[in-house]
Every structure is written in structure tokens, then in C-alpha cells.
Amino acid sequence: MRKYKSAIILFAVFEAIAVWLWRSTGSLFYLLNFSYIGCTLGIGLALSAAGWKHAREFVQFCVGSYMLVFLGLICRENMQIEGFWFYLFSGMFGAGVLHYAIAKIFGPLLFGRGWCGYACWTAMIFDLLPFKMPAGPRKRIGFIRYIMFALSLGIVILLISLGKANKTSMFYLFVAGNVLYYVVGILLALVLKDNRAFCKYICPITVFLKPMSYFSVLRVKCDESKCIQCGKCLEVCPMDVEVNKNARNRKNATECILCQKCKKACPVKALK
Ligand code: SF4
Ligand code: SF4
Ligand code: SF4
């Protein structure tokens, strides 16, 4: 049972959040939503502990498709960054704001960019493409994310000032935003031969994720006394993290999505 301890703890934490939100708001949605996510994460971690190599993708699909199809398309909640701005400015601290607060703003202090590795519905499609390892070095075009961030904010402010910001317009913005992200992300992956190119250069959510994950409690650590400098961890990392260094400011440190590929590749178990 020891190897399933993390899975049980994670499930218990989500269940506690589910019950607390249900009791404090009276909404059954919170109980079902967080129970489902906790259950999926718990099963995924247990499968990973049992050695199943597709455990991460299993969690990514269960959580990602639930959010995209059920919450986004069926319940019509805009879970994109534009939805976050809209709910925030409208004073509606419901599912959208809560989702951002937990997964993308304060949660990363604890679990870094776990969202990007295990739950994002955009990346769950990119990860199916054939370029699992980037074909070349990083491009110096990461500034695009800040332009996208400003655009997402500008669109919502414009809609509010025109009196056109409402649940219906936000739903259409959600659909259009997702189509745009998929098209741009897939094209970029094909051109740069890098599945995660969109995450590295375009995604506006990283403006929240990167600074918060710098302080993340959960991170891959390297026992440099064990490391034999074989470079295998660097070869398999989809995010170009210099993971065989242990400094918090190692190159691309805030890009780690906790996928665990480096740990599996290390021949001397120097990564924990
Ligand atoms: S960087 Fe953006 S698109 Fe990529 S996994 Fe994270 S949230 Fe999703
Ligand atoms: S391979 Fe390692 S360093 Fe790279 S993203 Fe995955 S967990 Fe992080
Ligand atoms: S794979 Fe392990 S031993 Fe090789 S460079 Fe990375 S941390 Fe060091």
C-alpha cells in the first residue's frame, strides 16, 4: 500500500475541498466536480505507481475532456483566460474564477505546472502529435505570450465597454478561442517539429503559471552527487528544462510540467 500513499492523499485533499465547497455554498456542483477530478487524479497516480506508462495521458484526457466538453461546451462555462477576466470583472466568483485560482494562480505554488502536464485540454491534443521531443533549440519568441495575454484582457474590456459581455458572447468566445488555439498550436508544432511549441511561445496562461511555479514545493530535484552527466534527462524533456542542475533558477525551470519523463530516463536514479 505504501506506493499508493500519494494517490490516496491527493484524492483525500480533493474530496475535502469538494465537501467544504459544497457545504459552504450549498451547490452540489462543487461536490461532484472536485470529487470527479480528485478521483481521476488519484486513479492516475495509482496507475503510475503501478508502472502503467500511459497514466499521465489517462489523467490528461479524463480531466481535459471533462472541462472542454462538459464544463465548456455543455454547461457553457468559459474556462479560457477570457472567461476568467469576464467573471472577475463581473464579480462572479464561480467555477471559472475558482478554476483559475486553484489550477493556475495559487495552486502552482504547491504543484507547479502540474496543470500543463495532467489536465490541460489544449495540450492533450498537442501531445498526440509525433514531435514528442523538440527538434531544435528554443526560439527567442516567448514574448508572444505577453501579447496574447494583453489581447485576451483587451477583448474582454472591449466587450464590457460595448455592453456585449454576457454568458452567450463568452460562450462563442470560448469556442472561437479553442479553435484558434488548436489550429495555431498544431501548425506551430508541425513547423517547429515540437509538440509543445504553443506552450513555450504562445499560451497566455503561462504569464500566471511561470512566476508562481518558480516557488513550487513540488519539483523534480537532482542529486548532483549521483549524476554522471550522461544527458539522457535532457534528451527526453519536452520543455527543454536543465533538470540535471538543482538550482531553482536552472534554465527553463518554470517550464517543467512534471511529466516525469526525465526521472524514468535517468540510469542512476539521480532525479527525485
Ligand atoms: S502552457 Fe497553456 S496550452 Fe500549454 S499546457 Fe499549459 S495551459 Fe495548456
Ligand atoms: S522531463 Fe522532467 S524536467 Fe522535463 S518537463 Fe518532464 S518532469 Fe519536467
Ligand atoms: S539522466 Fe540522470 S545521470 Fe544522466 S544527466 Fe540526467 S540526472 Fe544526470
mmCIF file of C-alpha atoms and ligand atoms in Angstrom:
data_model
loop_
_atom_site.group_PDB
_atom_site.id
_atom_site.type_symbol
_atom_site.label_atom_id
_atom_site.label_comp_id
_atom_site.label_asym_id
_atom_site.label_seq_id
_atom_site.Cartn_x
_atom_site.Cartn_y
_atom_site.Cartn_z
ATOM 1 C CA MET A 1 0.000 0.000 0.000
ATOM 2 C CA ARG A 2 2.956 2.383 0.612
ATOM 3 C CA LYS A 3 3.386 3.133 -3.082
ATOM 4 C CA TYR A 4 -0.259 4.248 -3.334
ATOM 5 C CA LYS A 5 0.054 6.705 -0.419
ATOM 6 C CA SER A 6 0.349 9.813 -2.660
ATOM 7 C CA ALA A 7 -2.707 8.737 -4.679
ATOM 8 C CA ILE A 8 -4.784 8.337 -1.511
ATOM 9 C CA ILE A 9 -3.588 11.679 -0.059
ATOM 10 C CA LEU A 10 -4.340 13.544 -3.306
ATOM 11 C CA PHE A 11 -7.805 12.030 -3.516
ATOM 12 C CA ALA A 12 -8.472 12.928 0.154
ATOM 13 C CA VAL A 13 -7.355 16.561 -0.397
ATOM 14 C CA PHE A 14 -9.712 16.993 -3.374
ATOM 15 C CA GLU A 15 -12.540 15.276 -1.504
ATOM 16 C CA ALA A 16 -12.040 17.667 1.436
ATOM 17 C CA ILE A 17 -12.191 20.670 -0.952
ATOM 18 C CA ALA A 18 -15.313 19.155 -2.597
ATOM 19 C CA VAL A 19 -17.161 18.713 0.694
ATOM 20 C CA TRP A 20 -16.051 22.089 2.061
ATOM 21 C CA LEU A 21 -17.226 23.980 -1.062
ATOM 22 C CA TRP A 22 -20.472 22.001 -1.203
ATOM 23 C CA ARG A 23 -21.275 22.713 2.440
ATOM 24 C CA SER A 24 -20.265 26.381 2.307
ATOM 25 C CA THR A 25 -22.041 27.236 -0.965
ATOM 26 C CA GLY A 26 -24.874 24.690 -0.932
ATOM 27 C CA SER A 27 -24.064 23.830 -4.573
ATOM 28 C CA LEU A 28 -23.914 20.129 -5.418
ATOM 29 C CA PHE A 29 -21.823 21.035 -8.482
ATOM 30 C CA TYR A 30 -18.725 21.595 -6.342
ATOM 31 C CA LEU A 31 -19.104 18.203 -4.658
ATOM 32 C CA LEU A 32 -19.388 16.369 -7.983
ATOM 33 C CA ASN A 33 -16.789 18.456 -9.823
ATOM 34 C CA PHE A 34 -13.967 18.183 -7.289
ATOM 35 C CA SER A 35 -14.813 14.551 -6.445
ATOM 36 C CA TYR A 36 -14.512 13.656 -10.133
ATOM 37 C CA ILE A 37 -11.183 15.490 -10.527
ATOM 38 C CA GLY A 38 -9.799 14.061 -7.271
ATOM 39 C CA CYS A 39 -10.917 10.564 -8.229
ATOM 40 C CA THR A 40 -9.296 10.825 -11.672
ATOM 41 C CA LEU A 41 -6.028 12.216 -10.282
ATOM 42 C CA GLY A 42 -5.970 9.541 -7.573
ATOM 43 C CA ILE A 43 -6.526 6.727 -10.082
ATOM 44 C CA GLY A 44 -3.899 8.229 -12.412
ATOM 45 C CA LEU A 45 -1.302 8.432 -9.643
ATOM 46 C CA ALA A 46 -2.105 4.879 -8.547
ATOM 47 C CA LEU A 47 -1.737 3.624 -12.126
ATOM 48 C CA SER A 48 1.568 5.477 -12.424
ATOM 49 C CA ALA A 49 2.782 3.929 -9.140
ATOM 50 C CA ALA A 50 1.769 0.546 -10.539
ATOM 51 C CA GLY A 51 4.015 1.214 -13.551
ATOM 52 C CA TRP A 52 1.453 1.925 -16.300
ATOM 53 C CA LYS A 53 3.267 4.161 -18.799
ATOM 54 C CA HIS A 54 0.171 5.983 -20.058
ATOM 55 C CA ALA A 55 -1.075 7.089 -16.625
ATOM 56 C CA ARG A 56 -0.328 10.775 -17.301
ATOM 57 C CA GLU A 57 -2.183 10.733 -20.623
ATOM 58 C CA PHE A 58 -5.110 8.947 -18.930
ATOM 59 C CA VAL A 59 -5.461 11.762 -16.370
ATOM 60 C CA GLN A 60 -4.929 14.421 -19.038
ATOM 61 C CA PHE A 61 -7.779 13.033 -21.151
ATOM 62 C CA CYS A 62 -10.181 12.423 -18.255
ATOM 63 C CA VAL A 63 -9.753 15.927 -16.783
ATOM 64 C CA GLY A 64 -9.135 17.808 -20.047
ATOM 65 C CA SER A 65 -12.098 16.422 -21.961
ATOM 66 C CA TYR A 66 -14.386 16.827 -18.924
ATOM 67 C CA MET A 67 -13.505 20.513 -18.774
ATOM 68 C CA LEU A 68 -13.674 21.143 -22.512
ATOM 69 C CA VAL A 69 -16.781 19.113 -23.350
ATOM 70 C CA PHE A 70 -18.842 19.067 -20.158
ATOM 71 C CA LEU A 71 -17.992 22.367 -18.449
ATOM 72 C CA GLY A 72 -17.183 24.320 -21.610
ATOM 73 C CA LEU A 73 -19.479 23.081 -24.367
ATOM 74 C CA ILE A 74 -22.396 21.598 -22.400
ATOM 75 C CA CYS A 75 -22.528 23.838 -19.293
ATOM 76 C CA ARG A 76 -21.286 26.839 -21.323
ATOM 77 C CA GLU A 77 -18.713 27.991 -18.767
ATOM 78 C CA ASN A 78 -15.893 29.921 -20.414
ATOM 79 C CA MET A 79 -12.840 28.308 -18.795
ATOM 80 C CA GLN A 80 -10.365 30.154 -21.043
ATOM 81 C CA ILE A 81 -8.446 33.178 -19.787
ATOM 82 C CA GLU A 82 -11.090 35.498 -21.310
ATOM 83 C CA GLY A 83 -13.701 33.781 -19.136
ATOM 84 C CA PHE A 84 -11.556 34.392 -16.089
ATOM 85 C CA TRP A 85 -11.364 38.139 -16.851
ATOM 86 C CA PHE A 86 -15.091 38.287 -17.539
ATOM 87 C CA TYR A 87 -16.097 36.543 -14.302
ATOM 88 C CA LEU A 88 -13.566 38.551 -12.303
ATOM 89 C CA PHE A 89 -14.742 41.930 -13.623
ATOM 90 C CA SER A 90 -18.385 40.906 -13.238
ATOM 91 C CA GLY A 91 -17.810 39.927 -9.599
ATOM 92 C CA MET A 92 -18.959 36.353 -10.318
ATOM 93 C CA PHE A 93 -16.630 34.229 -8.239
ATOM 94 C CA GLY A 94 -17.971 30.943 -9.553
ATOM 95 C CA ALA A 95 -16.411 27.953 -11.301
ATOM 96 C CA GLY A 96 -14.264 29.980 -13.750
ATOM 97 C CA VAL A 97 -12.509 32.127 -11.131
ATOM 98 C CA LEU A 98 -12.171 29.185 -8.749
ATOM 99 C CA HIS A 99 -10.639 27.099 -11.515
ATOM 100 C CA TYR A 100 -8.016 29.757 -12.234
ATOM 101 C CA ALA A 101 -7.286 30.364 -8.560
ATOM 102 C CA ILE A 102 -6.724 26.648 -7.852
ATOM 103 C CA ALA A 103 -5.139 25.370 -11.068
ATOM 104 C CA LYS A 104 -3.276 28.373 -12.411
ATOM 105 C CA ILE A 105 -2.617 31.094 -9.848
ATOM 106 C CA PHE A 106 -2.211 29.798 -6.278
ATOM 107 C CA GLY A 107 -2.104 26.017 -6.880
ATOM 108 C CA PRO A 108 1.222 26.304 -8.800
ATOM 109 C CA LEU A 109 2.860 27.392 -5.541
ATOM 110 C CA LEU A 110 2.278 23.784 -4.480
ATOM 111 C CA PHE A 111 2.228 21.709 -7.660
ATOM 112 C CA GLY A 112 3.993 23.943 -10.215
ATOM 113 C CA ARG A 113 2.767 23.463 -13.762
ATOM 114 C CA GLY A 114 1.043 20.182 -12.984
ATOM 115 C CA TRP A 115 -1.964 21.639 -14.794
ATOM 116 C CA CYS A 116 0.064 21.681 -18.034
ATOM 117 C CA GLY A 117 1.154 18.080 -17.667
ATOM 118 C CA TYR A 118 -2.022 16.455 -16.406
ATOM 119 C CA ALA A 119 -5.136 18.464 -17.171
ATOM 120 C CA CYS A 120 -4.914 20.992 -19.993
ATOM 121 C CA TRP A 121 -7.366 20.178 -22.794
ATOM 122 C CA THR A 122 -5.323 22.184 -25.305
ATOM 123 C CA ALA A 123 -2.093 20.282 -24.705
ATOM 124 C CA MET A 124 -3.880 16.932 -24.518
ATOM 125 C CA ILE A 125 -4.296 17.213 -28.307
ATOM 126 C CA PHE A 126 -0.766 18.545 -28.937
ATOM 127 C CA ASP A 127 0.674 15.588 -27.025
ATOM 128 C CA LEU A 128 -0.833 13.230 -29.636
ATOM 129 C CA LEU A 129 1.339 14.762 -32.386
ATOM 130 C CA PRO A 130 4.550 12.945 -33.362
ATOM 131 C CA PHE A 131 7.139 15.528 -32.164
ATOM 132 C CA LYS A 132 7.407 14.492 -28.519
ATOM 133 C CA MET A 133 10.961 15.841 -28.297
ATOM 134 C CA PRO A 134 11.734 19.300 -29.730
ATOM 135 C CA ALA A 135 13.752 19.003 -32.936
ATOM 136 C CA GLY A 136 15.876 22.095 -32.245
ATOM 137 C CA PRO A 137 16.851 24.596 -29.561
ATOM 138 C CA ARG A 138 14.351 27.064 -28.140
ATOM 139 C CA LYS A 139 13.420 30.065 -30.218
ATOM 140 C CA ARG A 140 13.564 33.517 -28.689
ATOM 141 C CA ILE A 141 9.910 34.289 -29.354
ATOM 142 C CA GLY A 142 8.463 33.733 -25.863
ATOM 143 C CA PHE A 143 7.437 37.435 -25.785
ATOM 144 C CA ILE A 144 4.366 36.446 -27.865
ATOM 145 C CA ARG A 145 2.710 35.114 -24.716
ATOM 146 C CA TYR A 146 2.597 38.649 -23.267
ATOM 147 C CA ILE A 147 0.950 39.979 -26.422
ATOM 148 C CA MET A 148 -1.654 37.184 -26.196
ATOM 149 C CA PHE A 149 -2.184 37.950 -22.514
ATOM 150 C CA ALA A 150 -2.798 41.645 -23.266
ATOM 151 C CA LEU A 151 -5.103 40.733 -26.178
ATOM 152 C CA SER A 152 -7.219 38.409 -24.004
ATOM 153 C CA LEU A 153 -7.652 41.196 -21.458
ATOM 154 C CA GLY A 154 -8.290 43.824 -24.150
ATOM 155 C CA ILE A 155 -11.035 41.753 -25.844
ATOM 156 C CA VAL A 156 -12.957 41.369 -22.589
ATOM 157 C CA ILE A 157 -12.583 45.050 -21.643
ATOM 158 C CA LEU A 158 -13.811 45.994 -25.135
ATOM 159 C CA LEU A 159 -16.854 43.685 -24.863
ATOM 160 C CA ILE A 160 -17.677 45.066 -21.416
ATOM 161 C CA SER A 161 -17.369 48.690 -22.576
ATOM 162 C CA LEU A 162 -19.639 47.920 -25.571
ATOM 163 C CA GLY A 163 -22.172 46.254 -23.259
ATOM 164 C CA LYS A 164 -21.754 42.977 -25.164
ATOM 165 C CA ALA A 165 -20.108 40.887 -22.459
ATOM 166 C CA ASN A 166 -22.551 38.223 -21.317
ATOM 167 C CA LYS A 167 -22.751 34.437 -20.961
ATOM 168 C CA THR A 168 -23.678 33.976 -24.634
ATOM 169 C CA SER A 169 -20.869 36.110 -26.081
ATOM 170 C CA MET A 170 -18.393 34.485 -23.682
ATOM 171 C CA PHE A 171 -19.507 31.046 -24.862
ATOM 172 C CA TYR A 172 -18.855 31.941 -28.508
ATOM 173 C CA LEU A 173 -15.517 33.453 -27.494
ATOM 174 C CA PHE A 174 -14.698 30.164 -25.750
ATOM 175 C CA VAL A 175 -15.448 28.149 -28.893
ATOM 176 C CA ALA A 176 -13.561 30.565 -31.178
ATOM 177 C CA GLY A 177 -10.602 30.762 -28.763
ATOM 178 C CA ASN A 178 -10.276 26.992 -28.591
ATOM 179 C CA VAL A 179 -10.466 26.548 -32.359
ATOM 180 C CA LEU A 180 -7.790 29.246 -32.770
ATOM 181 C CA TYR A 181 -5.508 27.680 -30.134
ATOM 182 C CA TYR A 182 -5.784 24.217 -31.700
ATOM 183 C CA VAL A 183 -5.131 25.457 -35.238
ATOM 184 C CA VAL A 184 -2.195 27.707 -34.258
ATOM 185 C CA GLY A 185 -0.745 25.115 -31.849
ATOM 186 C CA ILE A 186 -0.895 22.249 -34.356
ATOM 187 C CA LEU A 187 0.577 24.343 -37.181
ATOM 188 C CA LEU A 188 3.369 25.589 -34.934
ATOM 189 C CA ALA A 189 4.118 22.038 -33.763
ATOM 190 C CA LEU A 190 4.364 20.876 -37.369
ATOM 191 C CA VAL A 191 6.562 23.792 -38.465
ATOM 192 C CA LEU A 192 8.928 23.718 -35.463
ATOM 193 C CA LYS A 193 8.707 19.920 -35.028
ATOM 194 C CA ASP A 194 7.847 20.413 -31.361
ATOM 195 C CA ASN A 195 4.518 19.299 -29.844
ATOM 196 C CA ARG A 196 4.762 21.830 -27.028
ATOM 197 C CA ALA A 197 5.730 24.866 -29.145
ATOM 198 C CA PHE A 198 2.398 26.574 -28.361
ATOM 199 C CA CYS A 199 3.032 26.144 -24.628
ATOM 200 C CA LYS A 200 6.537 27.569 -24.935
ATOM 201 C CA TYR A 201 5.821 30.656 -27.013
ATOM 202 C CA ILE A 202 2.124 31.497 -27.340
ATOM 203 C CA CYS A 203 -0.005 30.429 -24.368
ATOM 204 C CA PRO A 204 -1.086 33.498 -22.333
ATOM 205 C CA ILE A 205 -1.813 31.419 -19.234
ATOM 206 C CA THR A 206 1.915 30.926 -18.703
ATOM 207 C CA VAL A 207 2.045 34.581 -17.604
ATOM 208 C CA PHE A 208 0.327 33.336 -14.414
ATOM 209 C CA LEU A 209 1.876 29.891 -14.319
ATOM 210 C CA LYS A 210 5.566 30.680 -14.704
ATOM 211 C CA PRO A 211 6.176 33.115 -11.818
ATOM 212 C CA MET A 212 4.059 31.089 -9.401
ATOM 213 C CA SER A 213 5.695 27.781 -10.301
ATOM 214 C CA TYR A 214 9.132 29.290 -9.596
ATOM 215 C CA PHE A 215 8.256 28.832 -5.919
ATOM 216 C CA SER A 216 6.639 25.420 -6.362
ATOM 217 C CA VAL A 217 7.019 22.977 -3.480
ATOM 218 C CA LEU A 218 6.653 20.018 -5.840
ATOM 219 C CA ARG A 219 9.572 19.954 -8.278
ATOM 220 C CA VAL A 220 11.988 17.483 -9.791
ATOM 221 C CA LYS A 221 15.187 17.581 -7.767
ATOM 222 C CA CYS A 222 18.586 16.299 -8.825
ATOM 223 C CA ASP A 223 21.045 14.613 -6.510
ATOM 224 C CA GLU A 224 24.096 16.072 -8.239
ATOM 225 C CA SER A 225 26.425 13.749 -6.324
ATOM 226 C CA LYS A 226 24.801 10.780 -8.101
ATOM 227 C CA CYS A 227 24.580 12.411 -11.567
ATOM 228 C CA ILE A 228 27.025 11.040 -14.131
ATOM 229 C CA GLN A 229 26.265 13.820 -16.660
ATOM 230 C CA CYS A 230 25.018 11.392 -19.304
ATOM 231 C CA GLY A 231 22.467 13.933 -20.563
ATOM 232 C CA LYS A 232 19.659 11.379 -21.010
ATOM 233 C CA CYS A 233 17.223 13.501 -18.958
ATOM 234 C CA LEU A 234 17.857 16.487 -21.236
ATOM 235 C CA GLU A 235 17.224 14.400 -24.347
ATOM 236 C CA VAL A 236 13.732 13.319 -23.243
ATOM 237 C CA CYS A 237 12.473 16.594 -21.726
ATOM 238 C CA PRO A 238 9.704 18.080 -23.889
ATOM 239 C CA MET A 239 10.158 21.508 -22.245
ATOM 240 C CA ASP A 240 13.970 21.903 -22.504
ATOM 241 C CA VAL A 241 14.467 22.063 -18.727
ATOM 242 C CA GLU A 242 18.049 21.851 -17.493
ATOM 243 C CA VAL A 243 16.844 19.307 -14.955
ATOM 244 C CA ASN A 244 20.266 17.852 -14.079
ATOM 245 C CA LYS A 245 21.038 21.091 -12.222
ATOM 246 C CA ASN A 246 19.389 21.617 -8.883
ATOM 247 C CA ALA A 247 19.201 25.412 -8.651
ATOM 248 C CA ARG A 248 15.713 26.903 -8.568
ATOM 249 C CA ASN A 249 16.760 29.205 -11.403
ATOM 250 C CA ARG A 250 18.085 26.405 -13.630
ATOM 251 C CA LYS A 251 17.488 27.083 -17.318
ATOM 252 C CA ASN A 252 13.756 26.900 -18.167
ATOM 253 C CA ALA A 253 12.977 25.883 -14.564
ATOM 254 C CA THR A 254 9.494 27.385 -14.697
ATOM 255 C CA GLU A 255 8.702 25.338 -17.806
ATOM 256 C CA CYS A 256 8.643 21.947 -16.070
ATOM 257 C CA ILE A 257 5.252 20.238 -16.469
ATOM 258 C CA LEU A 258 6.126 17.397 -14.055
ATOM 259 C CA CYS A 259 5.688 14.758 -16.753
ATOM 260 C CA GLN A 260 8.347 12.546 -15.052
ATOM 261 C CA LYS A 261 9.993 11.508 -18.333
ATOM 262 C CA CYS A 262 13.411 12.638 -17.092
ATOM 263 C CA LYS A 263 13.124 10.526 -13.947
ATOM 264 C CA LYS A 264 12.316 7.424 -15.963
ATOM 265 C CA ALA A 265 15.275 8.072 -18.290
ATOM 266 C CA CYS A 266 17.900 8.580 -15.576
ATOM 267 C CA PRO A 267 20.082 5.446 -15.359
ATOM 268 C CA VAL A 268 21.338 6.196 -11.828
ATOM 269 C CA LYS A 269 18.083 7.436 -10.250
ATOM 270 C CA ALA A 270 19.585 10.856 -9.539
ATOM 271 C CA LEU A 271 16.261 12.626 -10.107
ATOM 272 C CA LYS A 272 13.596 12.598 -7.426
HETATM 273 S S1 SF4 B 1 1.147 26.177 -21.452
HETATM 274 FE FE1 SF4 B 1 -1.007 26.669 -21.878
HETATM 275 S S2 SF4 B 1 -1.622 25.311 -23.559
HETATM 276 FE FE2 SF4 B 1 0.271 24.516 -22.694
HETATM 277 S S3 SF4 B 1 -0.392 23.016 -21.215
HETATM 278 FE FE3 SF4 B 1 -0.086 24.920 -20.085
HETATM 279 S S4 SF4 B 1 -2.086 25.928 -20.068
HETATM 280 FE FE4 SF4 B 1 -2.161 24.315 -21.637
HETATM 281 S S1 SF4 B 2 11.056 15.717 -18.442
HETATM 282 FE FE1 SF4 B 2 11.422 16.250 -16.307
HETATM 283 S S2 SF4 B 2 12.162 18.358 -16.326
HETATM 284 FE FE2 SF4 B 2 11.220 17.937 -18.303
HETATM 285 S S3 SF4 B 2 9.129 18.639 -18.088
HETATM 286 FE FE3 SF4 B 2 9.116 16.459 -17.625
HETATM 287 S S4 SF4 B 2 9.392 16.361 -15.387
HETATM 288 FE FE4 SF4 B 2 9.959 18.425 -16.024
HETATM 289 S S1 SF4 B 3 19.922 11.303 -16.712
HETATM 290 FE FE1 SF4 B 3 20.494 11.267 -14.529
HETATM 291 S S2 SF4 B 3 22.676 10.891 -14.581
HETATM 292 FE FE2 SF4 B 3 22.135 11.494 -16.638
HETATM 293 S S3 SF4 B 3 22.490 13.736 -16.683
HETATM 294 FE FE3 SF4 B 3 20.358 13.400 -16.117
HETATM 295 S S4 SF4 B 3 20.340 13.408 -13.875
HETATM 296 FE FE4 SF4 B 3 22.460 13.096 -14.516
#
